Coordinates of C-alpha atoms in Angstrom, one line a residue:
Chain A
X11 CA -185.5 199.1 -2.6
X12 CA -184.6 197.0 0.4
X13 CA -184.3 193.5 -0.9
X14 CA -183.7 192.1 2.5
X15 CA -186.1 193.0 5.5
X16 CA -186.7 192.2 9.3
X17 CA -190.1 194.0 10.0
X18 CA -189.4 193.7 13.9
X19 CA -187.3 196.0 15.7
X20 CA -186.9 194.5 18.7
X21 CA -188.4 190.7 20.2
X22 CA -188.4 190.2 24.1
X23 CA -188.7 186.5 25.4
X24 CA -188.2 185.1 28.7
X25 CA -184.9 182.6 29.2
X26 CA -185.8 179.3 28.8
X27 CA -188.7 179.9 26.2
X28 CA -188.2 179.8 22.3
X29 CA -186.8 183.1 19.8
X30 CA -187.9 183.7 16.4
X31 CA -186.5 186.2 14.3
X32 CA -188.1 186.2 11.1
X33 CA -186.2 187.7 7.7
X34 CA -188.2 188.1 4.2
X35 CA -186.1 188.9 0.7
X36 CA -187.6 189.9 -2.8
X37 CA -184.8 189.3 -5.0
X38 CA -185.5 185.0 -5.9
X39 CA -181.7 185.3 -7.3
X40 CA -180.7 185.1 -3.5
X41 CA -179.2 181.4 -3.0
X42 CA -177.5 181.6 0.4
X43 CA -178.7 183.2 3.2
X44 CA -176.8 184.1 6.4
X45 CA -177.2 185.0 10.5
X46 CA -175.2 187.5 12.4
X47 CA -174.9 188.1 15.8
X48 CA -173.7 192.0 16.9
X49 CA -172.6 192.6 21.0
X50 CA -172.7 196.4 21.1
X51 CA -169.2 198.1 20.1
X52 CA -168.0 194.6 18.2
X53 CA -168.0 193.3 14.9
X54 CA -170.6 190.9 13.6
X55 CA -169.8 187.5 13.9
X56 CA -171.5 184.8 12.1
X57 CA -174.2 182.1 13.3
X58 CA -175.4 180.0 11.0
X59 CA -176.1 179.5 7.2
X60 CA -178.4 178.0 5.0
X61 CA -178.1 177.2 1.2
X62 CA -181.2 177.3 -1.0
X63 CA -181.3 173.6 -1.7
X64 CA -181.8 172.8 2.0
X65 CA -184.7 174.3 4.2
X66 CA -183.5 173.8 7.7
X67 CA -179.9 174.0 9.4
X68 CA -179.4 173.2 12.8
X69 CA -176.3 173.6 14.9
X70 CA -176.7 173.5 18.3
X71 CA -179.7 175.3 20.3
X72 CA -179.9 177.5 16.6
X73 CA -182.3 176.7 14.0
X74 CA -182.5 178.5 10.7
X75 CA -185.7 177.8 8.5
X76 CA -185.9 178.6 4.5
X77 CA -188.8 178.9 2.8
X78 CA -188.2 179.6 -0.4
X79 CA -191.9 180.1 -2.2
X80 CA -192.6 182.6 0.4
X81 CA -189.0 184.0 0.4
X82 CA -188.8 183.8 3.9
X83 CA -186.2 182.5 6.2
X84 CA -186.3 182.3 10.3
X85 CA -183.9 181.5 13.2
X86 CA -185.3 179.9 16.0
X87 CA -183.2 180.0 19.0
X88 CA -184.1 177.1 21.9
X89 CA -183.6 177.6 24.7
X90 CA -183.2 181.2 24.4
X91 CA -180.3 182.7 27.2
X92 CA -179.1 186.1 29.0
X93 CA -176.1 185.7 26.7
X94 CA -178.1 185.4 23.2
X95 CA -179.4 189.2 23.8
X96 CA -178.3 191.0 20.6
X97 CA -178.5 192.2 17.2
X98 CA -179.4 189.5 14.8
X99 CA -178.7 190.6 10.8
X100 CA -180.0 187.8 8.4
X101 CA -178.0 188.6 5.4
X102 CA -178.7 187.0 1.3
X103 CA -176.2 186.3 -1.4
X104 CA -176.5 185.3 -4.8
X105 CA -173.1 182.4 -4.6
X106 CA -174.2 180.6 -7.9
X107 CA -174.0 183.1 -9.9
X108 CA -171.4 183.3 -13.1
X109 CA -169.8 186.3 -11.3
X110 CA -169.6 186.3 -7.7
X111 CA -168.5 188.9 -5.9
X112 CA -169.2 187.2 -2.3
X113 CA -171.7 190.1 -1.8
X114 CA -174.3 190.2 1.6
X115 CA -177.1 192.1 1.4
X116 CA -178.2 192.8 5.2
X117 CA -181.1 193.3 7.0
X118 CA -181.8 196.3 9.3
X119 CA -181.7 193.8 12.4
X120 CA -183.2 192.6 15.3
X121 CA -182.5 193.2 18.8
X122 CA -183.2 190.8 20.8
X123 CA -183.6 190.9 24.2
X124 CA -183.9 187.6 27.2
X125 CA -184.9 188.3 30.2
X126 CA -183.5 186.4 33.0
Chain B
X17 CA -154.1 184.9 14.1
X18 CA -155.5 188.0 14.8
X19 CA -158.3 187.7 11.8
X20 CA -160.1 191.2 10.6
X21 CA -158.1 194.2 12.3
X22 CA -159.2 197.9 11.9
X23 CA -157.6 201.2 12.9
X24 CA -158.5 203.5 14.5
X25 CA -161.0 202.5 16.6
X26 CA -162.7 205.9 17.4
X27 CA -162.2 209.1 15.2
X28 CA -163.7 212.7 15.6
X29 CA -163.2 214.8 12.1
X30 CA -164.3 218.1 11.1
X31 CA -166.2 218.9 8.6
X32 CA -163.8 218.8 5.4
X33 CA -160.7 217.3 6.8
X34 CA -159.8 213.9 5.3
X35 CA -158.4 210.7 6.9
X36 CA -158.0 206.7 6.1
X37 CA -159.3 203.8 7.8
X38 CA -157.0 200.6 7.6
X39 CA -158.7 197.2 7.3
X40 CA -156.4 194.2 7.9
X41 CA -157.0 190.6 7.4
X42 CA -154.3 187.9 8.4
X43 CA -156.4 184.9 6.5
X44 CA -155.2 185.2 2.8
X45 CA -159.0 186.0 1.9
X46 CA -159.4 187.5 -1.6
X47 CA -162.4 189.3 -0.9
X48 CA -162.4 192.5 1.3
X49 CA -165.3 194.5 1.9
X50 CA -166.6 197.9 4.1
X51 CA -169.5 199.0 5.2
X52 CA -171.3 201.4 7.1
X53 CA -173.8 201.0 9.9
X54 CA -176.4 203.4 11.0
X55 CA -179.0 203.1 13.0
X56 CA -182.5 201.3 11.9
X57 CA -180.3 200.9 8.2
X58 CA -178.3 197.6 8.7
X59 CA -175.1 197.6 7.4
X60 CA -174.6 199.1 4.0
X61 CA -172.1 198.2 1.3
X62 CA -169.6 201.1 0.5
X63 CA -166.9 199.4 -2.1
X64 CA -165.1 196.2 -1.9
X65 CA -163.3 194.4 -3.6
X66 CA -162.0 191.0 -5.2
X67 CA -158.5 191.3 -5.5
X68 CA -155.4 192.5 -4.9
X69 CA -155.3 195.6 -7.3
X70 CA -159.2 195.6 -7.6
X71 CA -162.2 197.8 -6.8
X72 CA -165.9 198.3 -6.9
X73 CA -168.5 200.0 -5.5
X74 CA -171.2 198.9 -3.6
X75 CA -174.3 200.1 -2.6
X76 CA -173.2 203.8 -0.9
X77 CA -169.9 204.8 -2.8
X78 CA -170.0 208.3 -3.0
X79 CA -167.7 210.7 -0.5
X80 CA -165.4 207.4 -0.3
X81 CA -162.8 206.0 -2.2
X82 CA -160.5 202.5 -1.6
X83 CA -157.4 200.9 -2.4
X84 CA -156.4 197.8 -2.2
X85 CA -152.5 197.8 -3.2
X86 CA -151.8 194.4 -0.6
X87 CA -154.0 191.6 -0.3
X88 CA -154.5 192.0 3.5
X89 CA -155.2 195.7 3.0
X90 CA -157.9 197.2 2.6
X91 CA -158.2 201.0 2.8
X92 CA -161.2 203.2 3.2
X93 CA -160.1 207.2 2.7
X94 CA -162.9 210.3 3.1
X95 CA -161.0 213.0 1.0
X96 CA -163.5 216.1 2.5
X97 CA -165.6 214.7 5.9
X98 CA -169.3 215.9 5.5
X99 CA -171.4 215.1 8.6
X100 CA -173.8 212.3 6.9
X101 CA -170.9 210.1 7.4
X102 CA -171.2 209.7 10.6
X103 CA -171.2 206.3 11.2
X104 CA -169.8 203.1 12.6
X105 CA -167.4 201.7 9.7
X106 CA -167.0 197.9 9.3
X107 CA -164.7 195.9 7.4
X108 CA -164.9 192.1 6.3
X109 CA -163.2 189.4 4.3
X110 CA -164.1 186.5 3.0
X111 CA -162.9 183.2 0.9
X112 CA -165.8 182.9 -0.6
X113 CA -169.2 182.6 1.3
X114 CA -169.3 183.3 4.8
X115 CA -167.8 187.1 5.7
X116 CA -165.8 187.9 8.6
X117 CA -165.4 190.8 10.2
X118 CA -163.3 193.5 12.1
X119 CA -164.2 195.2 15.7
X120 CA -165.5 198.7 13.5
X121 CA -164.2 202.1 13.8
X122 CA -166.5 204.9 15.2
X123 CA -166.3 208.2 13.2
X124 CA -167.8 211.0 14.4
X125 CA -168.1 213.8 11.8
X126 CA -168.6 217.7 13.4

């Protein structure tokens, strides 16, 4: 059962315009949700984060969305660049809970890909 | 500060040999994980743990065991390589919520 799902493959945008990569979860137990950003042959490194008492964290030209009654999150990326062209995991964690283990549950990822 | 270090970087096995992956971390994090990547799957927990001294396993456990006798260590051992474990191997550490992680090590299982 694959709690944590990015239905698209692979998103193509021009530089300039706006990315969305979308992310849905099942599991409403989830209560901190992450992005990470994969160059090929390195390590993920994080983005950005969003705790379930906000809907919308911003740092910089990255935007990540919650909406919790549709268990849905989003990254919006503006303006999209060359150098953004990746895979993007959104990741879910359940950090309130009585025993935390500092578990991620990840995605199957995104590549994205901006065109010059 | 060299954060989440892994060795080796690139491994071939045969099928039944054995070997250990190292995971280092140099940030006094208490929580260690490692995963698995293949393609279309995202990255899958194997074991991780929460302590010096401490286990668990995660999502895919079997064919690997861990240790974790030092806090900064983290090791991943395959006692008898089978070819589904092919895979790009990634470890991460955490103080709590956000996980950081090492540069992988690609196995190659023939």
């Amino acid at each position: 059962d694959q709690q944590v799902k990015q239905n698209s493959p692979s998103l193509s945008v021009q530089e300039g315009r706006i990315s969305i990569l979308n992310c849905d979860y099942t599991n409403s137990m989830f209560d901190y949700f992450l992005w990470y950003k994969k160059y090929p042959a390195e390590g993920p490194t994080f983005l950005i984060s969003i705790s379930s008492i906000k809907d919308k964290n911003e740092d910089g030209r990255f935007t990540v969305f919650l909406n919790k009654s549709a268990k849905h999150l989003s990254l919006h990326i503006v303006p999209s660049q060359p150098g953004d062209s990746a895979v993007y995991f959104c990741a879910a964690s359940r950090y309130g809970g009585s025993s935390n283990t500092g578990k991620l549950i990840f995605g199957q990822g995104t590549t994205l890909q901006v065109k010059p | 500060n060299a954060g989440v270090t892994q060795t080796p970087k690139f491994r071939v096995l045969k099928t039944g040999q054995s070997m250990t992956l190292l995971c280092a971390q140099d940030m006094n994090h208490e929580y260690m994980y490692w995963y698995r990547q293949d393609p279309g799957m995202g990255l899958r927990l194997i074991h991780y743990s929460v302590g010096e001294g401490t286990t668990a396993k995660g999502e895919v456990p079997d064919g690997y065991n861990v240790s974790r006798l030092k806090k900064q260590n983290f090791l991943l051992g395959l006692e008898s390589a089978a070819p589904s474990q092919t895979s790009v191997y990634f470890c991460a550490s955490t103080p709590g919520e956000t996980q950081y992680f090492g540069p992988g090590t690609r196995l190659l299982v023939l």
